[in-house]
Each structure stands twice: as structure tokens, then as C-alpha cells.
């Protein structure tokens, strides 16, 4: 960073036309840019960052900070044009020191009835008892306000997860331990949310509970309605759930062999302590 608070121009980055990549010269102006559909590219900025390039050649940030974090030029991000990222003197590290914890996102995924919300509430209570600040983004709760305009169609479910991911990222940046509990059935959507945060700050918790157990519980009566054909596209019945393959934490429960929500939350607490998230 130079004496007036601006970071130097990006280094020269070269790429392959065949792969639809691009080159930078003279800072961060793209040249010879011919994308083919959607591709993921790595650029050497302040840290390795993942960007999405759409067919119009627009760059959209998927990981580690913000695309177009450009101090001297206006940017185009998605459909937003002529925007500029504004830095403030109080940063995430300052907020973390104030709260004596590290901001992160705990993403609890699993079938309806698997116990996501119960574990989230138990976890939030345990953190509160330790003097740690958290906030829950519950799948049903966010549909009462932020996402009330979205249905359960495939495209709306994608947007539902994207919005929650973006809000969770803001909470983590504020220094909160954000607990998101949603079915979030598709791997690609969970991966996109993971990519929004710095490495390690997205902690996926998989509620590994068999469908038969969830259906026996059926706390909201939704499985019964789905089986009767009154609800279409219900996860686990006529819409798939893609189980995580690399979740940081797996909480298992089989018939007659289920830990309490508090015991499950305790495993998450142990992980947070081990990784240093409960101290600044």
C-alpha cells in the first residue's frame, strides 16, 4: 500500500485464449478477452481468487473478498455497473478483536426433519453462554422476509441459497459466528457459498440422517403431503438431495441411536475451539 492508501496495480497476468482466459496489462484492464460460456479462472491478485466469467464477458466474484475491488476505476459486477468498492478504516480484524472471536459461517445442511434448526439453536445458546456472538439464518425464517418473493422452483432455490450465502458472508465479515441452517440440497450451490469466504471460514456441517428417520419424524407434516402428491419437488421424495463428500463436520443419527441437539452442537463447539474461532 502506498502513502495515499491505494494499493499498487495488479501484476501482469497472462492466460490462454483456448481456455477462454484473459490477460491483464497496465493494471487491471482486460485485453484480448473472448470467453466461451462460463469458466472459472484464477487470478493472482492480493490472494488467489476465483472469478466467474459470463458470456457477455462480465466478471463476477465467487471467492475471497470482492471482484472489482478496484480503488481507481469503476467496475461492473453482474448487472451492476459503474460501482466502486469503498474501504473503511475499521476492518474485519478490528471487529474480531473487539468481539474476541473470529467471524465464520457454519453451514448446516441436511434433509427436512434431520434436526438442522434444533442443532443451530443449541449451538447458538452454547456460544451465548461462552460470551460469543452468533446469529442464525434459518431456511424458513429468511423466507418470511428477505426471500419471501422466492418459490421452491429449482431456479428460486438457487437464488435462495445465493442470498443466504451473501448475507452469511456479511455476518462473518462483521465478526459474527453465522449459523446458516438450510436443506441446501445441491452441491454446486453449497460450493458457491463456500467460495464466497476465505479458506477455512466456511464450515459445512452435514446432518447425516436417513430419509426414513426424517420421514418418521415429519415435524411439519410435509413428507405426508409430498407422499400424497400435494407438494411437488420435495427434497428426498421427488427432488434429490446431494450429500456432502467433504464436510468439515458430520453429525450422524440412525434409528434409536441419535445424540441430542446439545451433544451434536458440542461437537461443533469443539471444532471451533480447535480451529481458534472462539478467540481473536
PDB file of C-alpha atoms in Angstrom:
ATOM      1  CA  UNK A   1       0.000   0.000   0.000  1.00  0.00           C
ATOM      2  CA  UNK A   2       1.392   3.407  -0.947  1.00  0.00           C
ATOM      3  CA  UNK A   3       1.398   6.626   1.038  1.00  0.00           C
ATOM      4  CA  UNK A   4      -2.089   7.749  -0.027  1.00  0.00           C
ATOM      5  CA  UNK A   5      -3.745   4.454   0.905  1.00  0.00           C
ATOM      6  CA  UNK A   6      -4.105   2.930  -2.548  1.00  0.00           C
ATOM      7  CA  UNK A   7      -2.740  -0.485  -3.350  1.00  0.00           C
ATOM      8  CA  UNK A   8      -0.499  -0.849  -6.389  1.00  0.00           C
ATOM      9  CA  UNK A   9      -1.808  -2.027  -9.740  1.00  0.00           C
ATOM     10  CA  UNK A  10      -2.285  -5.719 -10.295  1.00  0.00           C
ATOM     11  CA  UNK A  11       0.666  -7.692 -11.646  1.00  0.00           C
ATOM     12  CA  UNK A  12       0.747  -8.823 -15.251  1.00  0.00           C
ATOM     13  CA  UNK A  13      -1.461 -11.873 -15.687  1.00  0.00           C
ATOM     14  CA  UNK A  14      -1.448 -13.942 -18.821  1.00  0.00           C
ATOM     15  CA  UNK A  15      -3.789 -16.676 -19.962  1.00  0.00           C
ATOM     16  CA  UNK A  16      -4.810 -18.939 -22.759  1.00  0.00           C
ATOM     17  CA  UNK A  17      -7.311 -17.880 -25.418  1.00  0.00           C
ATOM     18  CA  UNK A  18      -8.253 -21.520 -25.937  1.00  0.00           C
ATOM     19  CA  UNK A  19      -9.414 -21.803 -22.349  1.00  0.00           C
ATOM     20  CA  UNK A  20     -11.356 -18.569 -22.540  1.00  0.00           C
ATOM     21  CA  UNK A  21      -8.971 -16.887 -20.088  1.00  0.00           C
ATOM     22  CA  UNK A  22      -7.700 -13.362 -20.329  1.00  0.00           C
ATOM     23  CA  UNK A  23      -4.657 -11.201 -19.763  1.00  0.00           C
ATOM     24  CA  UNK A  24      -4.100  -8.029 -17.798  1.00  0.00           C
ATOM     25  CA  UNK A  25      -1.601  -5.306 -18.548  1.00  0.00           C
ATOM     26  CA  UNK A  26      -1.214  -1.838 -17.166  1.00  0.00           C
ATOM     27  CA  UNK A  27      -3.145  -2.614 -14.012  1.00  0.00           C
ATOM     28  CA  UNK A  28      -6.453  -4.409 -14.272  1.00  0.00           C
ATOM     29  CA  UNK A  29      -7.788  -3.609 -17.719  1.00  0.00           C
ATOM     30  CA  UNK A  30      -8.718  -6.846 -19.544  1.00  0.00           C
ATOM     31  CA  UNK A  31      -7.476  -7.282 -23.095  1.00  0.00           C
ATOM     32  CA  UNK A  32      -7.964  -9.881 -25.814  1.00  0.00           C
ATOM     33  CA  UNK A  33     -10.934 -11.253 -23.904  1.00  0.00           C
ATOM     34  CA  UNK A  34     -13.041 -13.907 -25.664  1.00  0.00           C
ATOM     35  CA  UNK A  35     -14.958 -16.007 -23.163  1.00  0.00           C
ATOM     36  CA  UNK A  36     -16.693 -19.175 -24.238  1.00  0.00           C
ATOM     37  CA  UNK A  37     -19.674 -19.734 -21.945  1.00  0.00           C
ATOM     38  CA  UNK A  38     -18.886 -19.878 -18.261  1.00  0.00           C
ATOM     39  CA  UNK A  39     -15.441 -20.674 -16.934  1.00  0.00           C
ATOM     40  CA  UNK A  40     -13.602 -20.463 -13.642  1.00  0.00           C
ATOM     41  CA  UNK A  41     -10.304 -18.651 -13.633  1.00  0.00           C
ATOM     42  CA  UNK A  42      -7.631 -17.975 -11.060  1.00  0.00           C
ATOM     43  CA  UNK A  43      -6.039 -14.563 -10.882  1.00  0.00           C
ATOM     44  CA  UNK A  44      -3.044 -13.542  -8.846  1.00  0.00           C
ATOM     45  CA  UNK A  45      -4.401 -10.525  -7.004  1.00  0.00           C
ATOM     46  CA  UNK A  46      -3.749  -9.923  -3.303  1.00  0.00           C
ATOM     47  CA  UNK A  47      -4.523 -13.626  -2.857  1.00  0.00           C
ATOM     48  CA  UNK A  48      -5.764 -16.378  -5.135  1.00  0.00           C
ATOM     49  CA  UNK A  49      -9.330 -15.533  -6.086  1.00  0.00           C
ATOM     50  CA  UNK A  50     -11.959 -17.368  -8.113  1.00  0.00           C
ATOM     51  CA  UNK A  51     -13.967 -15.408 -10.636  1.00  0.00           C
ATOM     52  CA  UNK A  52     -16.867 -16.340 -12.885  1.00  0.00           C
ATOM     53  CA  UNK A  53     -16.872 -15.018 -16.426  1.00  0.00           C
ATOM     54  CA  UNK A  54     -20.207 -14.991 -18.203  1.00  0.00           C
ATOM     55  CA  UNK A  55     -20.892 -14.977 -21.921  1.00  0.00           C
ATOM     56  CA  UNK A  56     -21.050 -11.179 -22.042  1.00  0.00           C
ATOM     57  CA  UNK A  57     -17.545 -11.009 -20.628  1.00  0.00           C
ATOM     58  CA  UNK A  58     -18.625  -9.706 -17.230  1.00  0.00           C
ATOM     59  CA  UNK A  59     -16.602 -10.763 -14.228  1.00  0.00           C
ATOM     60  CA  UNK A  60     -18.479 -11.888 -11.138  1.00  0.00           C
ATOM     61  CA  UNK A  61     -16.718 -12.635  -7.849  1.00  0.00           C
ATOM     62  CA  UNK A  62     -17.141 -16.047  -6.264  1.00  0.00           C
ATOM     63  CA  UNK A  63     -14.392 -16.161  -3.671  1.00  0.00           C
ATOM     64  CA  UNK A  64     -12.283 -14.389  -1.083  1.00  0.00           C
ATOM     65  CA  UNK A  65     -13.389 -10.782  -0.926  1.00  0.00           C
ATOM     66  CA  UNK A  66     -14.857  -8.842  -3.792  1.00  0.00           C
ATOM     67  CA  UNK A  67     -14.335  -8.749  -7.520  1.00  0.00           C
ATOM     68  CA  UNK A  68     -13.604  -5.305  -8.810  1.00  0.00           C
ATOM     69  CA  UNK A  69     -12.058  -4.239  -5.510  1.00  0.00           C
ATOM     70  CA  UNK A  70     -10.518  -1.562  -7.645  1.00  0.00           C
ATOM     71  CA  UNK A  71      -9.540   1.693  -5.990  1.00  0.00           C
ATOM     72  CA  UNK A  72      -9.106   3.816  -9.091  1.00  0.00           C
ATOM     73  CA  UNK A  73     -11.710   2.594 -11.589  1.00  0.00           C
ATOM     74  CA  UNK A  74     -15.434   1.914 -11.694  1.00  0.00           C
ATOM     75  CA  UNK A  75     -16.425  -1.733 -12.026  1.00  0.00           C
ATOM     76  CA  UNK A  76     -19.158  -3.895 -13.471  1.00  0.00           C
ATOM     77  CA  UNK A  77     -20.226  -6.813 -11.284  1.00  0.00           C
ATOM     78  CA  UNK A  78     -23.059  -8.936 -12.666  1.00  0.00           C
ATOM     79  CA  UNK A  79     -25.757  -6.460 -13.711  1.00  0.00           C
ATOM     80  CA  UNK A  80     -24.413  -3.645 -11.519  1.00  0.00           C
ATOM     81  CA  UNK A  81     -22.456  -1.045 -13.459  1.00  0.00           C
ATOM     82  CA  UNK A  82     -20.328   1.975 -12.501  1.00  0.00           C
ATOM     83  CA  UNK A  83     -19.710   0.800  -8.947  1.00  0.00           C
ATOM     84  CA  UNK A  84     -16.662   1.178  -6.752  1.00  0.00           C
ATOM     85  CA  UNK A  85     -15.617  -0.646  -3.594  1.00  0.00           C
ATOM     86  CA  UNK A  86     -15.123   1.754  -0.682  1.00  0.00           C
ATOM     87  CA  UNK A  87     -12.645   0.826   2.032  1.00  0.00           C
ATOM     88  CA  UNK A  88     -13.171   1.866   5.649  1.00  0.00           C
ATOM     89  CA  UNK A  89     -10.537   2.132   8.399  1.00  0.00           C
ATOM     90  CA  UNK A  90     -12.289  -0.403  10.674  1.00  0.00           C
ATOM     91  CA  UNK A  91     -11.757  -3.837   9.160  1.00  0.00           C
ATOM     92  CA  UNK A  92     -12.714  -7.432   9.977  1.00  0.00           C
ATOM     93  CA  UNK A  93      -9.648  -7.970  12.158  1.00  0.00           C
ATOM     94  CA  UNK A  94     -10.580  -4.921  14.254  1.00  0.00           C
ATOM     95  CA  UNK A  95     -14.110  -6.185  14.771  1.00  0.00           C
ATOM     96  CA  UNK A  96     -12.804  -9.617  15.713  1.00  0.00           C
ATOM     97  CA  UNK A  97     -10.525  -8.126  18.348  1.00  0.00           C
ATOM     98  CA  UNK A  98     -13.488  -6.204  19.747  1.00  0.00           C
ATOM     99  CA  UNK A  99     -15.623  -9.353  19.949  1.00  0.00           C
ATOM    100  CA  UNK A 100     -12.772 -11.680  20.940  1.00  0.00           C
ATOM    101  CA  UNK A 101     -13.764 -14.242  18.307  1.00  0.00           C
ATOM    102  CA  UNK A 102     -13.248 -14.925  14.611  1.00  0.00           C
ATOM    103  CA  UNK A 103     -16.041 -14.466  12.101  1.00  0.00           C
ATOM    104  CA  UNK A 104     -17.064 -17.553  10.143  1.00  0.00           C
ATOM    105  CA  UNK A 105     -20.060 -19.323   8.612  1.00  0.00           C
ATOM    106  CA  UNK A 106     -21.310 -22.632   9.965  1.00  0.00           C
ATOM    107  CA  UNK A 107     -23.459 -24.084   7.193  1.00  0.00           C
ATOM    108  CA  UNK A 108     -25.770 -26.856   8.457  1.00  0.00           C
ATOM    109  CA  UNK A 109     -27.238 -28.921   5.618  1.00  0.00           C
ATOM    110  CA  UNK A 110     -29.471 -31.959   5.564  1.00  0.00           C
ATOM    111  CA  UNK A 111     -32.939 -33.281   4.774  1.00  0.00           C
ATOM    112  CA  UNK A 112     -36.090 -31.738   6.180  1.00  0.00           C
ATOM    113  CA  UNK A 113     -36.545 -33.170   9.657  1.00  0.00           C
ATOM    114  CA  UNK A 114     -32.870 -34.006  10.128  1.00  0.00           C
ATOM    115  CA  UNK A 115     -32.542 -31.604  13.066  1.00  0.00           C
ATOM    116  CA  UNK A 116     -30.746 -28.664  11.463  1.00  0.00           C
ATOM    117  CA  UNK A 117     -32.662 -25.938  13.297  1.00  0.00           C
ATOM    118  CA  UNK A 118     -32.507 -27.776  16.621  1.00  0.00           C
ATOM    119  CA  UNK A 119     -28.733 -28.087  16.398  1.00  0.00           C
ATOM    120  CA  UNK A 120     -28.419 -24.457  15.252  1.00  0.00           C
ATOM    121  CA  UNK A 121     -30.396 -23.211  18.269  1.00  0.00           C
ATOM    122  CA  UNK A 122     -28.442 -25.402  20.688  1.00  0.00           C
ATOM    123  CA  UNK A 123     -25.187 -24.187  19.172  1.00  0.00           C
ATOM    124  CA  UNK A 124     -26.234 -20.541  19.390  1.00  0.00           C
ATOM    125  CA  UNK A 125     -27.170 -20.991  23.048  1.00  0.00           C
ATOM    126  CA  UNK A 126     -23.845 -22.646  23.871  1.00  0.00           C
ATOM    127  CA  UNK A 127     -21.945 -19.837  22.159  1.00  0.00           C
ATOM    128  CA  UNK A 128     -24.005 -17.247  24.038  1.00  0.00           C
ATOM    129  CA  UNK A 129     -23.148 -18.943  27.330  1.00  0.00           C
ATOM    130  CA  UNK A 130     -19.482 -18.590  26.400  1.00  0.00           C
ATOM    131  CA  UNK A 131     -19.904 -14.898  25.652  1.00  0.00           C
ATOM    132  CA  UNK A 132     -19.638 -15.401  21.879  1.00  0.00           C
ATOM    133  CA  UNK A 133     -21.833 -13.568  19.402  1.00  0.00           C
ATOM    134  CA  UNK A 134     -23.681 -15.595  16.787  1.00  0.00           C
ATOM    135  CA  UNK A 135     -26.689 -15.252  14.514  1.00  0.00           C
ATOM    136  CA  UNK A 136     -28.883 -17.929  12.914  1.00  0.00           C
ATOM    137  CA  UNK A 137     -30.065 -17.734   9.319  1.00  0.00           C
ATOM    138  CA  UNK A 138     -32.810 -20.356   9.315  1.00  0.00           C
ATOM    139  CA  UNK A 139     -34.168 -21.535   5.972  1.00  0.00           C
ATOM    140  CA  UNK A 140     -37.818 -20.963   6.904  1.00  0.00           C
ATOM    141  CA  UNK A 141     -37.150 -17.718   8.757  1.00  0.00           C
ATOM    142  CA  UNK A 142     -35.424 -15.981   5.838  1.00  0.00           C
ATOM    143  CA  UNK A 143     -38.415 -16.847   3.645  1.00  0.00           C
ATOM    144  CA  UNK A 144     -40.580 -14.749   5.972  1.00  0.00           C
ATOM    145  CA  UNK A 145     -38.781 -11.613   4.799  1.00  0.00           C
ATOM    146  CA  UNK A 146     -35.623 -11.460   2.693  1.00  0.00           C
ATOM    147  CA  UNK A 147     -36.633 -14.354   0.434  1.00  0.00           C
ATOM    148  CA  UNK A 148     -40.405 -14.165   0.602  1.00  0.00           C
ATOM    149  CA  UNK A 149     -40.512 -13.449  -3.147  1.00  0.00           C
ATOM    150  CA  UNK A 150     -38.963 -16.841  -3.939  1.00  0.00           C
ATOM    151  CA  UNK A 151     -40.791 -20.097  -4.568  1.00  0.00           C
ATOM    152  CA  UNK A 152     -39.441 -23.634  -4.292  1.00  0.00           C
ATOM    153  CA  UNK A 153     -38.823 -23.985  -8.017  1.00  0.00           C
ATOM    154  CA  UNK A 154     -35.279 -25.026  -8.927  1.00  0.00           C
ATOM    155  CA  UNK A 155     -34.173 -21.560 -10.061  1.00  0.00           C
ATOM    156  CA  UNK A 156     -35.637 -19.894  -6.973  1.00  0.00           C
ATOM    157  CA  UNK A 157     -33.985 -22.403  -4.659  1.00  0.00           C
ATOM    158  CA  UNK A 158     -30.641 -21.494  -6.240  1.00  0.00           C
ATOM    159  CA  UNK A 159     -31.309 -17.794  -5.632  1.00  0.00           C
ATOM    160  CA  UNK A 160     -32.480 -18.534  -2.082  1.00  0.00           C
ATOM    161  CA  UNK A 161     -29.140 -20.159  -1.259  1.00  0.00           C
ATOM    162  CA  UNK A 162     -27.148 -17.434  -3.023  1.00  0.00           C
ATOM    163  CA  UNK A 163     -28.841 -14.685  -0.991  1.00  0.00           C
ATOM    164  CA  UNK A 164     -28.343 -16.513   2.285  1.00  0.00           C
ATOM    165  CA  UNK A 165     -24.699 -17.096   1.359  1.00  0.00           C
ATOM    166  CA  UNK A 166     -24.161 -13.406   0.693  1.00  0.00           C
ATOM    167  CA  UNK A 167     -25.834 -12.382   3.967  1.00  0.00           C
ATOM    168  CA  UNK A 168     -23.839 -15.008   5.873  1.00  0.00           C
ATOM    169  CA  UNK A 169     -20.658 -13.600   4.345  1.00  0.00           C
ATOM    170  CA  UNK A 170     -21.553 -10.146   5.666  1.00  0.00           C
ATOM    171  CA  UNK A 171     -22.167 -11.512   9.158  1.00  0.00           C
ATOM    172  CA  UNK A 172     -18.801 -13.296   9.085  1.00  0.00           C
ATOM    173  CA  UNK A 173     -17.109 -10.101   7.907  1.00  0.00           C
ATOM    174  CA  UNK A 174     -18.741  -8.310  10.861  1.00  0.00           C
ATOM    175  CA  UNK A 175     -17.035 -10.818  13.155  1.00  0.00           C
ATOM    176  CA  UNK A 176     -20.131 -12.898  13.934  1.00  0.00           C
ATOM    177  CA  UNK A 177     -20.261 -16.666  14.013  1.00  0.00           C
ATOM    178  CA  UNK A 178     -23.071 -17.031  11.496  1.00  0.00           C
ATOM    179  CA  UNK A 179     -25.079 -20.260  11.637  1.00  0.00           C
ATOM    180  CA  UNK A 180     -26.974 -20.975   8.406  1.00  0.00           C
ATOM    181  CA  UNK A 181     -29.327 -23.947   8.551  1.00  0.00           C
ATOM    182  CA  UNK A 182     -30.987 -24.839   5.278  1.00  0.00           C
ATOM    183  CA  UNK A 183     -31.683 -28.020   3.330  1.00  0.00           C
ATOM    184  CA  UNK A 184     -29.465 -26.595   0.537  1.00  0.00           C
ATOM    185  CA  UNK A 185     -29.722 -29.849  -1.437  1.00  0.00           C
ATOM    186  CA  UNK A 186     -27.334 -29.143  -4.308  1.00  0.00           C
ATOM    187  CA  UNK A 187     -23.554 -29.432  -4.061  1.00  0.00           C
ATOM    188  CA  UNK A 188     -22.916 -26.655  -6.568  1.00  0.00           C
ATOM    189  CA  UNK A 189     -24.912 -24.124  -4.531  1.00  0.00           C
ATOM    190  CA  UNK A 190     -23.130 -25.008  -1.297  1.00  0.00           C
ATOM    191  CA  UNK A 191     -19.804 -24.852  -3.131  1.00  0.00           C
ATOM    192  CA  UNK A 192     -20.658 -21.376  -4.425  1.00  0.00           C
ATOM    193  CA  UNK A 193     -21.349 -20.199  -0.856  1.00  0.00           C
ATOM    194  CA  UNK A 194     -18.096 -21.751   0.354  1.00  0.00           C
ATOM    195  CA  UNK A 195     -16.237 -19.891  -2.381  1.00  0.00           C
ATOM    196  CA  UNK A 196     -17.585 -16.548  -1.144  1.00  0.00           C
ATOM    197  CA  UNK A 197     -15.466 -16.779   2.011  1.00  0.00           C
ATOM    198  CA  UNK A 198     -11.742 -17.009   2.748  1.00  0.00           C
ATOM    199  CA  UNK A 199     -10.387 -20.523   3.028  1.00  0.00           C
ATOM    200  CA  UNK A 200     -11.412 -22.170   6.299  1.00  0.00           C
ATOM    201  CA  UNK A 201     -14.173 -19.701   7.187  1.00  0.00           C
ATOM    202  CA  UNK A 202     -16.955 -21.847   5.681  1.00  0.00           C
ATOM    203  CA  UNK A 203     -17.615 -24.793   7.974  1.00  0.00           C
ATOM    204  CA  UNK A 204     -20.014 -27.308   6.459  1.00  0.00           C
ATOM    205  CA  UNK A 205     -21.974 -29.438   8.932  1.00  0.00           C
ATOM    206  CA  UNK A 206     -23.775 -32.402   7.370  1.00  0.00           C
ATOM    207  CA  UNK A 207     -26.770 -33.783   9.255  1.00  0.00           C
ATOM    208  CA  UNK A 208     -26.347 -37.379   8.105  1.00  0.00           C
ATOM    209  CA  UNK A 209     -29.802 -38.651   8.974  1.00  0.00           C
ATOM    210  CA  UNK A 210     -31.507 -41.311   6.806  1.00  0.00           C
ATOM    211  CA  UNK A 211     -34.663 -40.394   4.920  1.00  0.00           C
ATOM    212  CA  UNK A 212     -36.686 -42.985   6.848  1.00  0.00           C
ATOM    213  CA  UNK A 213     -35.793 -41.295  10.150  1.00  0.00           C
ATOM    214  CA  UNK A 214     -36.643 -37.823   8.836  1.00  0.00           C
ATOM    215  CA  UNK A 215     -39.908 -39.091   7.401  1.00  0.00           C
ATOM    216  CA  UNK A 216     -40.833 -40.784  10.672  1.00  0.00           C
ATOM    217  CA  UNK A 217     -40.257 -37.503  12.489  1.00  0.00           C
ATOM    218  CA  UNK A 218     -42.015 -35.337   9.871  1.00  0.00           C
ATOM    219  CA  UNK A 219     -42.307 -32.392  12.317  1.00  0.00           C
ATOM    220  CA  UNK A 220     -44.166 -30.175   9.839  1.00  0.00           C
ATOM    221  CA  UNK A 221     -46.190 -32.893   8.111  1.00  0.00           C
ATOM    222  CA  UNK A 222     -44.503 -32.128   4.806  1.00  0.00           C
ATOM    223  CA  UNK A 223     -43.424 -35.669   3.962  1.00  0.00           C
ATOM    224  CA  UNK A 224     -47.020 -36.841   4.296  1.00  0.00           C
ATOM    225  CA  UNK A 225     -48.155 -34.107   1.934  1.00  0.00           C
ATOM    226  CA  UNK A 226     -45.347 -34.924  -0.514  1.00  0.00           C
ATOM    227  CA  UNK A 227     -46.215 -38.627  -0.492  1.00  0.00           C
ATOM    228  CA  UNK A 228     -49.834 -37.698  -1.200  1.00  0.00           C
ATOM    229  CA  UNK A 229     -48.732 -35.636  -4.189  1.00  0.00           C
ATOM    230  CA  UNK A 230     -49.836 -32.364  -2.635  1.00  0.00           C
ATOM    231  CA  UNK A 231     -46.291 -30.944  -2.606  1.00  0.00           C
ATOM    232  CA  UNK A 232     -44.159 -31.241  -5.738  1.00  0.00           C
ATOM    233  CA  UNK A 233     -40.359 -31.077  -5.861  1.00  0.00           C
ATOM    234  CA  UNK A 234     -39.923 -32.031  -2.221  1.00  0.00           C
ATOM    235  CA  UNK A 235     -36.329 -32.884  -1.338  1.00  0.00           C
ATOM    236  CA  UNK A 236     -35.873 -36.584  -0.670  1.00  0.00           C
ATOM    237  CA  UNK A 237     -39.169 -37.586  -2.296  1.00  0.00           C
ATOM    238  CA  UNK A 238     -39.261 -36.297  -5.872  1.00  0.00           C
ATOM    239  CA  UNK A 239     -36.245 -33.988  -5.787  1.00  0.00           C
ATOM    240  CA  UNK A 240     -32.707 -35.138  -4.976  1.00  0.00           C
ATOM    241  CA  UNK A 241     -30.505 -34.314  -2.019  1.00  0.00           C
ATOM    242  CA  UNK A 242     -26.787 -34.369  -2.842  1.00  0.00           C
ATOM    243  CA  UNK A 243     -24.895 -35.381   0.284  1.00  0.00           C
ATOM    244  CA  UNK A 244     -21.627 -33.527   1.012  1.00  0.00           C
ATOM    245  CA  UNK A 245     -18.470 -35.514   0.371  1.00  0.00           C
ATOM    246  CA  UNK A 246     -16.034 -33.270   2.232  1.00  0.00           C
ATOM    247  CA  UNK A 247     -17.993 -31.631   5.060  1.00  0.00           C
ATOM    248  CA  UNK A 248     -15.865 -30.418   7.943  1.00  0.00           C
ATOM    249  CA  UNK A 249     -18.277 -31.980  10.449  1.00  0.00           C
ATOM    250  CA  UNK A 250     -20.650 -34.940  10.011  1.00  0.00           C
ATOM    251  CA  UNK A 251     -23.366 -35.489  12.613  1.00  0.00           C
ATOM    252  CA  UNK A 252     -24.852 -38.971  12.230  1.00  0.00           C
ATOM    253  CA  UNK A 253     -28.164 -40.231  13.510  1.00  0.00           C
ATOM    254  CA  UNK A 254     -29.785 -43.619  12.946  1.00  0.00           C
ATOM    255  CA  UNK A 255     -33.000 -45.053  14.277  1.00  0.00           C
ATOM    256  CA  UNK A 256     -32.712 -45.410  18.037  1.00  0.00           C
ATOM    257  CA  UNK A 257     -29.174 -44.061  18.041  1.00  0.00           C
ATOM    258  CA  UNK A 258     -29.372 -40.280  17.945  1.00  0.00           C
ATOM    259  CA  UNK A 259     -27.418 -37.825  20.040  1.00  0.00           C
ATOM    260  CA  UNK A 260     -29.268 -34.854  21.497  1.00  0.00           C
ATOM    261  CA  UNK A 261     -29.050 -31.498  19.690  1.00  0.00           C
ATOM    262  CA  UNK A 262     -26.892 -30.246  22.570  1.00  0.00           C
ATOM    263  CA  UNK A 263     -24.452 -33.134  22.173  1.00  0.00           C
ATOM    264  CA  UNK A 264     -24.268 -32.519  18.438  1.00  0.00           C
ATOM    265  CA  UNK A 265     -23.740 -28.794  18.976  1.00  0.00           C
ATOM    266  CA  UNK A 266     -20.949 -29.674  21.401  1.00  0.00           C
ATOM    267  CA  UNK A 267     -19.050 -31.327  18.551  1.00  0.00           C
ATOM    268  CA  UNK A 268     -19.274 -28.104  16.560  1.00  0.00           C
ATOM    269  CA  UNK A 269     -18.057 -26.141  19.583  1.00  0.00           C
ATOM    270  CA  UNK A 270     -15.067 -28.483  19.870  1.00  0.00           C
ATOM    271  CA  UNK A 271     -14.228 -27.857  16.216  1.00  0.00           C
ATOM    272  CA  UNK A 272     -14.440 -24.080  16.660  1.00  0.00           C
ATOM    273  CA  UNK A 273     -12.192 -24.241  19.713  1.00  0.00           C
ATOM    274  CA  UNK A 274      -9.664 -26.418  17.915  1.00  0.00           C
ATOM    275  CA  UNK A 275      -9.535 -24.073  14.918  1.00  0.00           C
ATOM    276  CA  UNK A 276      -9.257 -20.931  17.040  1.00  0.00           C
ATOM    277  CA  UNK A 277     -12.576 -19.316  16.160  1.00  0.00           C
ATOM    278  CA  UNK A 278     -13.535 -18.681  19.773  1.00  0.00           C
ATOM    279  CA  UNK A 279     -10.678 -16.271  20.329  1.00  0.00           C
ATOM    280  CA  UNK A 280      -9.463 -13.212  18.446  1.00  0.00           C
TER     281      UNK A 280
END
